[in-house]
Coordinates of C-alpha atoms and ligand atoms in Angstrom, one line a residue:
M75 CA 70.1 84.0 29.2
V76 CA 72.9 82.2 31.3
E77 CA 72.2 78.6 31.6
I78 CA 72.8 76.7 34.6
I79 CA 74.2 73.2 35.2
E80 CA 74.1 71.6 38.4
T81 CA 75.7 68.0 37.7
V82 CA 78.6 66.5 35.9
R83 CA 77.2 64.4 33.4
E84 CA 75.6 67.5 32.3
M85 CA 78.6 69.6 32.2
Q86 CA 80.6 67.2 30.3
E87 CA 77.8 66.5 27.7
K88 CA 78.0 70.4 27.2
A89 CA 81.6 70.9 27.2
D90 CA 82.1 67.9 24.5
A91 CA 79.1 69.4 22.3
L92 CA 81.4 73.0 22.3
R93 CA 84.7 71.2 21.6
K94 CA 83.4 69.0 18.8
S95 CA 81.6 72.3 17.2
G96 CA 84.6 73.9 17.5
V97 CA 83.8 76.5 20.0
S98 CA 87.0 77.4 22.3
I99 CA 85.9 77.1 26.1
G100 CA 86.7 79.7 28.9
F101 CA 86.7 78.9 32.5
V102 CA 86.2 80.6 35.6
P103 CA 86.3 78.8 39.0
T104 CA 85.0 80.6 42.0
M105 CA 83.5 80.1 45.0
G106 CA 81.3 82.8 45.0
A107 CA 80.0 85.9 46.3
L108 CA 81.1 87.4 43.4
H109 CA 82.6 91.2 43.2
E110 CA 84.4 93.1 40.8
G111 CA 88.0 90.8 41.2
H112 CA 86.1 87.8 40.1
L113 CA 83.6 89.6 37.1
S114 CA 87.4 90.6 36.0
L115 CA 88.2 87.4 35.4
I116 CA 84.9 86.6 33.4
R117 CA 85.3 89.3 31.3
G118 CA 88.3 88.2 30.6
A119 CA 87.6 85.1 29.3
R120 CA 84.8 86.8 27.7
S121 CA 87.6 88.4 25.6
E122 CA 89.3 85.5 24.4
C123 CA 86.9 82.7 24.6
R124 CA 83.5 81.9 22.5
S125 CA 81.8 80.1 25.4
V126 CA 82.7 80.8 29.3
V127 CA 81.9 78.9 32.1
V128 CA 82.0 79.9 35.5
S129 CA 82.1 77.6 38.3
I130 CA 80.5 78.5 41.4
F131 CA 81.2 75.9 44.3
V132 CA 82.1 76.7 48.1
N133 CA 84.5 73.9 48.2
P134 CA 84.6 72.2 51.8
A135 CA 88.0 70.1 51.2
Q136 CA 90.1 73.7 51.3
F137 CA 88.6 74.7 54.5
A138 CA 90.6 73.7 57.6
P139 CA 88.3 72.1 60.4
G140 CA 87.4 75.5 62.1
E141 CA 87.9 77.6 59.2
D142 CA 84.6 79.8 58.1
Y143 CA 83.3 77.0 55.7
K144 CA 80.0 77.4 57.1
Q145 CA 80.0 81.3 57.5
Y146 CA 81.4 81.8 53.8
P147 CA 79.0 84.3 52.4
R148 CA 76.6 82.6 49.8
D149 CA 74.5 84.4 47.0
F150 CA 73.6 82.3 44.4
E151 CA 71.1 84.7 42.6
G152 CA 72.8 88.0 43.0
D153 CA 76.0 85.9 41.5
C154 CA 74.2 84.5 38.6
S155 CA 72.8 88.0 37.4
K156 CA 76.6 89.7 37.9
A157 CA 78.5 86.7 36.1
E158 CA 75.6 87.2 33.1
T159 CA 76.0 90.6 33.0
A160 CA 80.4 90.0 33.0
G161 CA 79.8 87.6 30.3
A162 CA 79.0 83.8 31.5
D163 CA 77.4 81.9 29.0
I164 CA 77.1 79.0 31.6
I165 CA 77.0 78.4 35.4
F166 CA 78.2 75.2 36.5
H167 CA 76.6 75.0 40.0
P168 CA 77.0 71.4 41.7
S169 CA 76.1 70.1 45.1
V170 CA 78.7 68.6 47.5
E171 CA 77.4 65.3 46.9
E172 CA 77.9 65.8 43.3
M173 CA 81.4 67.0 43.5
Y174 CA 82.6 64.5 46.3
P175 CA 80.5 61.3 46.1
P176 CA 80.8 58.9 49.4
E177 CA 83.2 56.6 47.9
A178 CA 85.8 58.5 46.3
S179 CA 89.4 58.6 47.6
T180 CA 91.8 60.3 44.7
V181 CA 93.4 63.5 45.6
V182 CA 95.9 65.6 43.7
K183 CA 98.8 66.9 45.9
V184 CA 101.2 69.6 44.5
Q185 CA 104.7 69.2 46.5
E186 CA 106.6 71.7 48.0
L187 CA 104.9 74.7 46.7
S188 CA 101.7 73.5 49.1
E189 CA 103.8 73.7 52.4
V190 CA 105.2 77.2 51.7
M191 CA 103.4 80.3 52.9
C192 CA 99.9 80.1 53.2
G193 CA 100.4 75.8 53.5
R194 CA 102.2 76.2 56.8
S195 CA 99.1 77.6 58.7
R196 CA 96.4 75.8 57.0
T197 CA 97.3 72.4 56.5
G198 CA 95.4 70.5 53.2
H199 CA 94.1 73.3 51.9
F200 CA 96.1 73.4 48.8
C201 CA 95.5 69.5 47.9
G202 CA 91.6 70.8 48.9
V203 CA 92.1 73.1 46.1
A204 CA 94.5 71.4 43.3
S205 CA 92.1 68.3 43.6
V206 CA 88.8 70.2 43.1
V207 CA 90.4 72.6 40.2
A208 CA 91.6 69.2 38.7
K209 CA 88.2 68.1 39.1
L210 CA 86.3 71.1 37.6
F211 CA 89.4 70.6 34.7
N212 CA 87.7 67.0 33.7
I213 CA 84.3 68.7 34.2
T214 CA 84.1 71.7 32.1
K215 CA 87.0 70.6 30.0
P216 CA 87.9 74.4 29.2
H217 CA 90.9 75.5 26.5
R218 CA 91.6 78.3 29.1
A219 CA 91.1 79.1 32.9
Y220 CA 91.6 81.9 34.5
F221 CA 93.0 82.6 37.8
G222 CA 93.0 86.0 40.1
E223 CA 97.2 86.7 40.7
K224 CA 95.1 88.0 44.3
D225 CA 95.6 84.1 45.5
Y226 CA 99.1 83.9 43.8
Q227 CA 100.3 80.7 45.8
Q228 CA 97.4 79.1 44.1
L229 CA 97.8 80.3 40.5
V230 CA 101.4 78.7 40.7
I231 CA 100.4 75.8 42.2
V232 CA 97.4 75.3 39.9
R233 CA 100.1 76.1 36.7
K234 CA 102.2 73.2 38.6
M235 CA 99.4 71.2 38.9
A236 CA 98.5 71.5 34.9
R237 CA 102.2 71.2 33.6
D238 CA 103.0 68.3 35.8
L239 CA 99.7 66.3 34.7
D240 CA 99.6 67.1 31.1
M241 CA 96.8 69.0 31.3
D242 CA 95.6 70.3 27.8
L243 CA 94.8 73.8 28.5
T244 CA 96.4 77.1 29.5
V245 CA 95.9 78.8 32.9
V246 CA 95.9 82.2 32.8
G247 CA 96.9 84.6 35.3
M248 CA 94.8 88.0 35.9
P249 CA 95.8 90.9 37.7
T250 CA 94.5 91.5 41.6
I251 CA 91.5 94.4 41.1
R252 CA 91.6 96.6 44.1
E253 CA 89.3 98.8 46.6
E254 CA 90.1 102.5 45.5
D255 CA 92.4 102.9 48.7
G256 CA 94.1 99.8 47.3
L257 CA 92.7 96.8 49.5
A258 CA 92.4 93.9 47.3
M259 CA 89.0 92.9 46.6
S260 CA 87.9 89.7 48.5
S261 CA 84.7 87.6 49.6
R262 CA 86.1 87.9 53.1
N263 CA 86.4 91.8 53.2
A264 CA 83.0 91.3 54.2
Y265 CA 83.4 90.2 57.7
L266 CA 85.6 93.3 58.5
N267 CA 84.2 96.1 60.6
P268 CA 84.3 99.5 59.7
E269 CA 87.7 100.0 62.2
E270 CA 89.1 96.8 60.8
R271 CA 88.6 97.8 57.2
R272 CA 90.5 101.3 58.0
A273 CA 93.3 99.3 59.3
A274 CA 93.0 96.7 56.3
V275 CA 94.4 99.2 54.0
V276 CA 98.0 98.7 55.6
L277 CA 98.4 95.4 53.6
F278 CA 98.9 97.1 50.1
R279 CA 100.4 100.3 51.8
S280 CA 103.4 97.9 53.2
L281 CA 103.2 96.0 50.0
K282 CA 103.1 99.4 48.0
D283 CA 106.1 100.9 49.7
A284 CA 108.2 97.9 49.5
G285 CA 107.7 98.1 45.7
E286 CA 109.1 101.8 46.4
R287 CA 112.0 100.2 47.8
V288 CA 113.0 97.9 45.8
A289 CA 112.5 99.7 42.3
R290 CA 114.7 102.6 44.2
G291 CA 117.3 100.0 44.5
E292 CA 117.0 97.8 48.3
K293 CA 118.2 94.5 47.3
D294 CA 117.9 93.2 50.9
A295 CA 115.0 91.0 51.0
E296 CA 115.0 91.2 55.1
A297 CA 115.4 95.1 55.5
V298 CA 112.3 95.3 52.7
I299 CA 110.1 92.7 55.0
Q300 CA 111.3 93.9 58.5
G301 CA 109.9 97.8 56.8
A302 CA 106.6 96.1 55.7
R303 CA 106.5 94.5 59.3
E304 CA 106.8 97.5 61.4
M305 CA 104.2 99.0 59.4
I306 CA 101.6 96.5 59.3
E307 CA 102.2 96.1 63.3
S308 CA 101.5 99.9 63.8
E309 CA 97.8 99.3 63.0
P310 CA 95.6 98.3 65.5
Y311 CA 93.7 95.0 65.1
T312 CA 96.3 93.3 63.2
S313 CA 98.4 90.3 63.7
I314 CA 101.1 88.9 60.9
D315 CA 101.1 85.5 59.7
Y316 CA 103.9 85.7 57.4
V317 CA 105.7 88.3 55.1
V318 CA 107.8 86.8 53.0
V319 CA 109.8 87.9 49.6
V320 CA 110.1 84.4 47.0
D321 CA 111.0 83.5 43.8
P322 CA 108.4 83.6 41.8
E323 CA 107.8 80.8 40.4
T324 CA 109.0 78.2 43.3
L325 CA 107.7 80.5 45.7
Q326 CA 111.2 79.6 47.9
G327 CA 112.4 82.5 49.7
I328 CA 115.2 84.8 48.6
K329 CA 118.0 86.8 50.2
E330 CA 118.9 89.5 47.4
I331 CA 116.9 91.3 45.3
V332 CA 118.4 91.3 42.3
C333 CA 115.6 89.5 39.6
P334 CA 112.0 90.6 39.6
A335 CA 110.3 88.5 43.1
R336 CA 107.1 88.3 44.3
M337 CA 106.4 89.7 48.3
A338 CA 103.4 88.2 50.1
L339 CA 101.7 88.6 53.0
A340 CA 98.5 86.9 55.1
V341 CA 97.2 89.1 57.9
K342 CA 94.4 88.8 60.4
V343 CA 92.9 92.0 60.4
G344 CA 90.4 91.3 63.7
K345 CA 89.0 87.6 63.1
P346 CA 89.5 87.9 59.1
R347 CA 93.1 86.6 57.6
L348 CA 93.4 88.7 54.5
I349 CA 96.1 87.8 52.0
D350 CA 97.6 90.4 49.4
N351 CA 100.4 90.1 47.3
I352 CA 102.8 92.1 44.6
A353 CA 105.5 91.8 42.0
L354 CA 109.2 93.5 42.8
H355 CA 111.3 94.7 40.1
P356 CA 114.8 95.8 41.2
P357 CA 115.8 98.5 38.7
S358 CA 117.5 97.1 35.8
Ligands
LIG498 P1 87.3 82.8 45.4 O1 85.8 82.7 45.1 O2 87.8 83.0 46.4 O3 87.9 81.1 45.3 O4 88.0 83.3 44.1 C1 87.8 82.7 42.6 C2 89.2 83.3 41.7 O5 88.5 84.6 42.2 C3 90.2 82.9 41.7 O6 91.0 82.8 41.0 C4 91.1 84.4 42.7 O7 92.3 84.6 42.7 C5 89.8 85.4 41.9 N1 90.1 86.8 42.4 C6 89.4 86.5 44.2 N2 89.9 88.0 44.4 C7 90.2 88.9 43.0 C8 90.7 90.1 43.1 N3 90.5 91.2 44.3 N4 91.1 90.1 41.9 C9 91.2 89.5 40.9 N5 91.0 88.2 41.0 C10 90.3 88.0 42.0

């Protein structure tokens, strides 16, 4: 049976006991509403670590005012059984009060990386993410922590935070899991109505097309971006936030694609704002 832990103290004691007995801890932070994307992270942790901790916490600090914190899908019972089947040993499920006592006043800010891409339109988002992930690392004390490439900017920021703050753990990036038609799995896909759901496939289609152009030798990032924008704009219900081609580590925009790069986009499809990204590989 999966063990459910709700307090910081109890989770830390459990992690200490596991570490003392030489058990490796794999950690998968989530906001719940688990789908195959999350489950692939849990399975990855299961295959590499003796004990697997999954956190389920909808983190208010990473939602800006007016975003979907209140409506965010929640299904704790369903999540517990899915996580257990995928291989979780412990579910850490704290309350907001447990994570953010009123006297708390410390945040973690990863500069530069947090200001580009999603950081432009989601003020404070990555500070909320970095702060909660730092806390969760201190609470669950993992040897390895698993994050999806689906949220590529988040993965890069967490890696940088762990390196900059000398956190003694390995951040593992896992590939994006997609629906059959290519749409990246996301808890927010549940907000799409059937017509928006059909239109949303264009996100991956445009990225895939860009990837193929680059593999055939297109070097001009602006041309690749423009091609993707036109494809997306030709679908109804879409409104582009950004389409970028960036250095995979610094997330700074690049002009000439002569080394492996990352293409990322954020697009509103109806109301929901969806993100996706792929690796771009120029011919060698
Ligand atoms: P979330 O619950 O949305 O905060 O996501 C928790 C973790 O699951 C993050 O590391 C995400 O990047 C990862 N994740 C979400 N969707 C996917 C997906 N489609 N494929 C792989 N990982 C994912």
